[in-house]
Amino acid sequence: MATRLFEGKEHASGYLKYRFSPPEKLQEVIFAYLDNKKVSSFQLAVDVGCGSGQSTLWMAKRFGKVVGTDISEAQIEEAKQAGHPANVSYLVSPAENLPFEDNSVDFIMAFAAVHWFDIPRFMKEVERVLKPSGCVALSTNCLDMQVQYKDCTKKLTEIFNEVC
Ligand SMILES: C[S@@+](CC[C@H](N)C(=O)[O-])C[C@H]1O[C@@H](n2cnc3c(N)ncnc32)[C@H](O)[C@@H]1O
C-alpha cells in the first residue's frame, strides 16, 4: 500500500504545525447539506485518515462524539497531544478496516486522504458502518481519481471531476 509517506514522526509533527483545517466555506457546505438532508442523528462522526487532527476538530461542535482514525501511529500521537474537546478521540486504524459496529456511524469524512486508501475496500467498510440515513464527505487534492462503488463508480467519479 502506498501509505507510508505520512507515517513518520517528523512528518507528523510538521503536520501539526503547518496543516490547515478544511476551509470554512467547505465546512458550511457540509453543515448545510447535513441539515437539509436531516440526518436522523448527530451522534457519531468519523474522520478517516485524520492526520494530526486538523480535519477532525471542527465537527466536535455538531456531533455528540467525533473519532479521528489514521493508519499512522505518529499522526495519532500528535493529534492526542495537541489537545481536543472531551467528545473527540483518536484511534490508529486502517481505512479499510474501521473499528466500528455495523450501522453505527452518522457521518464519515476523509479530507485529502481518500486517494491513499484502497477505495473499493474503504467504500465497503463505509457501507457496513454507516447508518442507513448516514452521510459521507470525501475530499481530495488528486485530480485523477476514481471513486469505485458498486454501479455508481461512473457517477461518483464524474461528480469528483466536476468539483475539482
Ligand atoms: C494528506 S494527510 C490528510 C490528513 C488530514 N485529513 C488533513 O486534512 O489534514 C493523509 C492522511 O491519510 C493517512 N492514511 C493514508 N493511508 C491510510 C489508510 N489506508 N488508512 C488510514 N489512514 C491512511 C495518512 O497517514 C495521513 O495522515
mmCIF file of C-alpha atoms and ligand atoms in Angstrom:
data_model
loop_
_atom_site.group_PDB
_atom_site.id
_atom_site.type_symbol
_atom_site.label_atom_id
_atom_site.label_comp_id
_atom_site.label_asym_id
_atom_site.label_seq_id
_atom_site.Cartn_x
_atom_site.Cartn_y
_atom_site.Cartn_z
ATOM 1 C CA MET A 1 0.000 0.000 0.000
ATOM 2 C CA ALA A 2 1.313 3.491 -0.841
ATOM 3 C CA THR A 3 0.512 4.853 2.599
ATOM 4 C CA ARG A 4 3.894 5.235 4.242
ATOM 5 C CA LEU A 5 4.566 8.836 3.198
ATOM 6 C CA PHE A 6 2.779 10.492 6.142
ATOM 7 C CA GLU A 7 3.575 7.953 8.797
ATOM 8 C CA GLY A 8 6.885 9.139 10.239
ATOM 9 C CA LYS A 9 7.185 11.128 13.447
ATOM 10 C CA GLU A 10 8.919 14.083 11.806
ATOM 11 C CA HIS A 11 6.276 14.318 9.112
ATOM 12 C CA ALA A 12 3.505 14.109 11.711
ATOM 13 C CA SER A 13 4.872 16.936 13.856
ATOM 14 C CA GLY A 14 5.295 19.082 10.720
ATOM 15 C CA TYR A 15 1.661 18.375 10.012
ATOM 16 C CA LEU A 16 0.556 19.521 13.415
ATOM 17 C CA LYS A 17 2.468 22.748 12.934
ATOM 18 C CA TYR A 18 1.541 23.674 9.368
ATOM 19 C CA ARG A 19 -1.509 21.741 8.255
ATOM 20 C CA PHE A 20 -4.776 23.695 7.972
ATOM 21 C CA SER A 21 -8.383 22.681 8.691
ATOM 22 C CA PRO A 22 -10.844 22.210 5.816
ATOM 23 C CA PRO A 23 -11.745 25.716 4.541
ATOM 24 C CA GLU A 24 -14.667 27.408 6.285
ATOM 25 C CA LYS A 25 -16.672 27.554 3.063
ATOM 26 C CA LEU A 26 -16.399 23.778 2.728
ATOM 27 C CA GLN A 27 -17.406 23.324 6.367
ATOM 28 C CA GLU A 28 -20.503 25.477 5.745
ATOM 29 C CA VAL A 29 -21.444 23.470 2.641
ATOM 30 C CA ILE A 30 -21.175 20.227 4.596
ATOM 31 C CA PHE A 31 -23.163 21.502 7.585
ATOM 32 C CA ALA A 32 -25.858 22.856 5.270
ATOM 33 C CA TYR A 33 -26.064 19.511 3.485
ATOM 34 C CA LEU A 34 -26.350 17.622 6.771
ATOM 35 C CA ASP A 35 -29.085 19.997 7.969
ATOM 36 C CA ASN A 36 -31.026 19.793 4.711
ATOM 37 C CA LYS A 37 -30.724 16.060 4.483
ATOM 38 C CA LYS A 38 -31.797 15.877 8.100
ATOM 39 C CA VAL A 39 -29.551 13.003 9.074
ATOM 40 C CA SER A 40 -31.511 11.155 11.724
ATOM 41 C CA SER A 41 -28.970 11.825 14.452
ATOM 42 C CA PHE A 42 -25.760 13.700 15.107
ATOM 43 C CA GLN A 43 -24.342 11.096 17.460
ATOM 44 C CA LEU A 44 -21.154 9.829 15.832
ATOM 45 C CA ALA A 45 -18.878 11.344 13.166
ATOM 46 C CA VAL A 46 -15.675 9.629 11.997
ATOM 47 C CA ASP A 47 -12.737 11.363 10.283
ATOM 48 C CA VAL A 48 -10.799 8.679 8.379
ATOM 49 C CA GLY A 49 -7.148 9.485 7.621
ATOM 50 C CA CYS A 50 -7.351 12.289 10.195
ATOM 51 C CA GLY A 51 -3.612 13.004 10.334
ATOM 52 C CA SER A 52 -2.818 15.107 13.380
ATOM 53 C CA GLY A 53 -6.454 16.111 13.826
ATOM 54 C CA GLN A 54 -6.901 19.380 11.911
ATOM 55 C CA SER A 55 -9.694 17.885 9.834
ATOM 56 C CA THR A 56 -11.365 16.323 12.895
ATOM 57 C CA LEU A 57 -11.910 19.043 15.482
ATOM 58 C CA TRP A 58 -14.367 21.279 13.637
ATOM 59 C CA MET A 59 -17.029 18.523 13.748
ATOM 60 C CA ALA A 60 -16.972 18.478 17.563
ATOM 61 C CA LYS A 61 -19.411 21.372 17.763
ATOM 62 C CA ARG A 62 -22.090 19.470 15.804
ATOM 63 C CA PHE A 63 -21.721 15.803 16.783
ATOM 64 C CA GLY A 64 -22.063 14.118 20.175
ATOM 65 C CA LYS A 65 -18.902 12.151 19.517
ATOM 66 C CA VAL A 66 -16.162 12.503 16.911
ATOM 67 C CA VAL A 67 -13.484 9.867 16.308
ATOM 68 C CA GLY A 68 -10.415 10.501 14.146
ATOM 69 C CA THR A 69 -8.703 7.417 12.727
ATOM 70 C CA ASP A 70 -5.402 7.126 10.912
ATOM 71 C CA ILE A 71 -3.053 4.329 9.896
ATOM 72 C CA SER A 72 -0.075 6.257 11.291
ATOM 73 C CA GLU A 73 0.691 5.884 14.998
ATOM 74 C CA ALA A 74 2.836 9.039 14.869
ATOM 75 C CA GLN A 75 -0.028 11.123 13.448
ATOM 76 C CA ILE A 76 -2.454 9.824 16.076
ATOM 77 C CA GLU A 77 0.056 10.527 18.844
ATOM 78 C CA GLU A 78 0.416 14.141 17.623
ATOM 79 C CA ALA A 79 -3.377 14.507 17.446
ATOM 80 C CA LYS A 80 -3.786 13.261 21.015
ATOM 81 C CA GLN A 81 -1.058 15.525 22.349
ATOM 82 C CA ALA A 82 -2.407 18.597 20.569
ATOM 83 C CA GLY A 83 -5.403 18.640 22.903
ATOM 84 C CA HIS A 84 -9.054 18.273 21.995
ATOM 85 C CA PRO A 85 -12.563 18.634 23.435
ATOM 86 C CA ALA A 86 -13.875 15.754 25.570
ATOM 87 C CA ASN A 87 -16.129 14.447 22.787
ATOM 88 C CA VAL A 88 -13.183 13.918 20.393
ATOM 89 C CA SER A 89 -10.954 10.837 20.448
ATOM 90 C CA TYR A 90 -8.383 9.245 18.138
ATOM 91 C CA LEU A 91 -7.586 5.673 17.108
ATOM 92 C CA VAL A 92 -4.928 4.004 14.979
ATOM 93 C CA SER A 93 -6.783 2.109 12.275
ATOM 94 C CA PRO A 94 -6.595 1.472 8.532
ATOM 95 C CA ALA A 95 -9.393 2.971 6.457
ATOM 96 C CA GLU A 96 -10.056 -0.469 5.034
ATOM 97 C CA ASN A 97 -10.899 -1.984 8.427
ATOM 98 C CA LEU A 98 -12.776 0.534 10.553
ATOM 99 C CA PRO A 99 -13.183 -0.198 14.281
ATOM 100 C CA PHE A 100 -16.934 0.495 14.424
ATOM 101 C CA GLU A 101 -20.065 -1.637 14.681
ATOM 102 C CA ASP A 102 -22.327 -2.178 11.699
ATOM 103 C CA ASN A 103 -24.850 0.667 11.208
ATOM 104 C CA SER A 104 -23.370 2.820 13.958
ATOM 105 C CA VAL A 105 -21.914 5.939 12.300
ATOM 106 C CA ASP A 106 -23.891 9.026 11.216
ATOM 107 C CA PHE A 107 -21.209 10.818 9.237
ATOM 108 C CA ILE A 108 -17.911 9.741 7.668
ATOM 109 C CA MET A 109 -15.432 12.241 6.316
ATOM 110 C CA ALA A 110 -11.984 11.909 4.740
ATOM 111 C CA PHE A 111 -10.087 15.059 3.801
ATOM 112 C CA ALA A 112 -7.091 14.959 1.495
ATOM 113 C CA ALA A 113 -6.726 11.290 2.362
ATOM 114 C CA VAL A 114 -9.016 9.077 0.300
ATOM 115 C CA HIS A 115 -6.579 8.853 -2.637
ATOM 116 C CA TRP A 116 -4.246 6.917 -0.299
ATOM 117 C CA PHE A 117 -6.878 4.324 0.568
ATOM 118 C CA ASP A 118 -7.786 1.091 -1.160
ATOM 119 C CA ILE A 119 -11.017 2.743 -2.269
ATOM 120 C CA PRO A 120 -13.160 -0.343 -3.040
ATOM 121 C CA ARG A 121 -12.301 -1.831 0.383
ATOM 122 C CA PHE A 122 -12.807 1.508 2.129
ATOM 123 C CA MET A 123 -16.217 2.008 0.491
ATOM 124 C CA LYS A 124 -17.230 -1.474 1.607
ATOM 125 C CA GLU A 125 -16.393 -0.507 5.176
ATOM 126 C CA VAL A 126 -18.260 2.777 4.781
ATOM 127 C CA GLU A 127 -21.318 0.842 3.680
ATOM 128 C CA ARG A 128 -21.001 -1.528 6.642
ATOM 129 C CA VAL A 129 -20.566 1.039 9.437
ATOM 130 C CA LEU A 130 -22.767 3.868 8.167
ATOM 131 C CA LYS A 131 -26.369 4.093 9.376
ATOM 132 C CA PRO A 132 -28.907 3.873 6.540
ATOM 133 C CA SER A 133 -29.550 7.636 6.835
ATOM 134 C CA GLY A 134 -25.853 8.498 7.163
ATOM 135 C CA CYS A 135 -23.665 10.769 5.043
ATOM 136 C CA VAL A 136 -20.160 10.619 3.573
ATOM 137 C CA ALA A 137 -17.949 13.570 2.602
ATOM 138 C CA LEU A 138 -14.715 12.894 0.717
ATOM 139 C CA SER A 139 -12.236 15.489 -0.461
ATOM 140 C CA THR A 140 -9.015 15.013 -2.365
ATOM 141 C CA ASN A 141 -6.316 17.133 -3.940
ATOM 142 C CA CYS A 142 -5.800 14.413 -6.523
ATOM 143 C CA LEU A 143 -7.087 15.398 -9.961
ATOM 144 C CA ASP A 144 -7.264 11.958 -11.479
ATOM 145 C CA MET A 145 -9.248 9.784 -9.125
ATOM 146 C CA GLN A 146 -11.975 7.193 -9.329
ATOM 147 C CA VAL A 147 -14.426 6.545 -6.524
ATOM 148 C CA GLN A 148 -15.268 2.905 -7.067
ATOM 149 C CA TYR A 149 -18.587 1.980 -5.525
ATOM 150 C CA LYS A 150 -20.902 -0.654 -6.954
ATOM 151 C CA ASP A 151 -22.643 0.639 -10.100
ATOM 152 C CA CYS A 152 -22.176 4.299 -9.019
ATOM 153 C CA THR A 153 -18.467 4.481 -9.931
ATOM 154 C CA LYS A 154 -19.036 6.467 -13.125
ATOM 155 C CA LYS A 155 -21.435 8.923 -11.496
ATOM 156 C CA LEU A 156 -19.286 9.459 -8.394
ATOM 157 C CA THR A 157 -16.157 9.942 -10.493
ATOM 158 C CA GLU A 158 -17.999 12.487 -12.676
ATOM 159 C CA ILE A 159 -19.036 14.423 -9.572
ATOM 160 C CA PHE A 160 -15.456 14.409 -8.312
ATOM 161 C CA ASN A 161 -14.180 15.711 -11.629
ATOM 162 C CA GLU A 162 -16.893 18.360 -11.755
ATOM 163 C CA VAL A 163 -15.873 19.931 -8.446
ATOM 164 C CA CYS A 164 -12.108 19.522 -8.895
HETATM 165 C C1 LIG B 1 -2.661 14.316 3.438
HETATM 166 S S1 LIG B 1 -2.950 13.576 5.036
HETATM 167 C C2 LIG B 1 -4.503 14.348 5.482
HETATM 168 C C3 LIG B 1 -4.723 14.456 6.967
HETATM 169 C C4 LIG B 1 -5.977 15.197 7.409
HETATM 170 N N1 LIG B 1 -7.181 14.536 6.943
HETATM 171 C C5 LIG B 1 -5.955 16.641 6.953
HETATM 172 O O1 LIG B 1 -6.801 17.040 6.126
HETATM 173 O O2 LIG B 1 -5.120 17.383 7.471
HETATM 174 C C6 LIG B 1 -3.406 11.908 4.662
HETATM 175 C C7 LIG B 1 -3.524 11.020 5.897
HETATM 176 O O3 LIG B 1 -4.071 9.765 5.488
HETATM 177 C C8 LIG B 1 -3.453 8.747 6.263
HETATM 178 N N2 LIG B 1 -3.615 7.469 5.559
HETATM 179 C C9 LIG B 1 -3.024 7.077 4.407
HETATM 180 N N3 LIG B 1 -3.438 5.858 4.067
HETATM 181 C C10 LIG B 1 -4.307 5.452 5.024
HETATM 182 C C11 LIG B 1 -5.090 4.271 5.227
HETATM 183 N N4 LIG B 1 -5.056 3.268 4.351
HETATM 184 N N5 LIG B 1 -5.889 4.216 6.311
HETATM 185 C C12 LIG B 1 -5.943 5.243 7.191
HETATM 186 N N6 LIG B 1 -5.224 6.376 7.065
HETATM 187 C C13 LIG B 1 -4.422 6.478 5.989
HETATM 188 C C14 LIG B 1 -2.006 9.209 6.390
HETATM 189 O O4 LIG B 1 -1.333 8.576 7.460
HETATM 190 C C15 LIG B 1 -2.214 10.712 6.575
HETATM 191 O O5 LIG B 1 -2.263 11.086 7.939
#
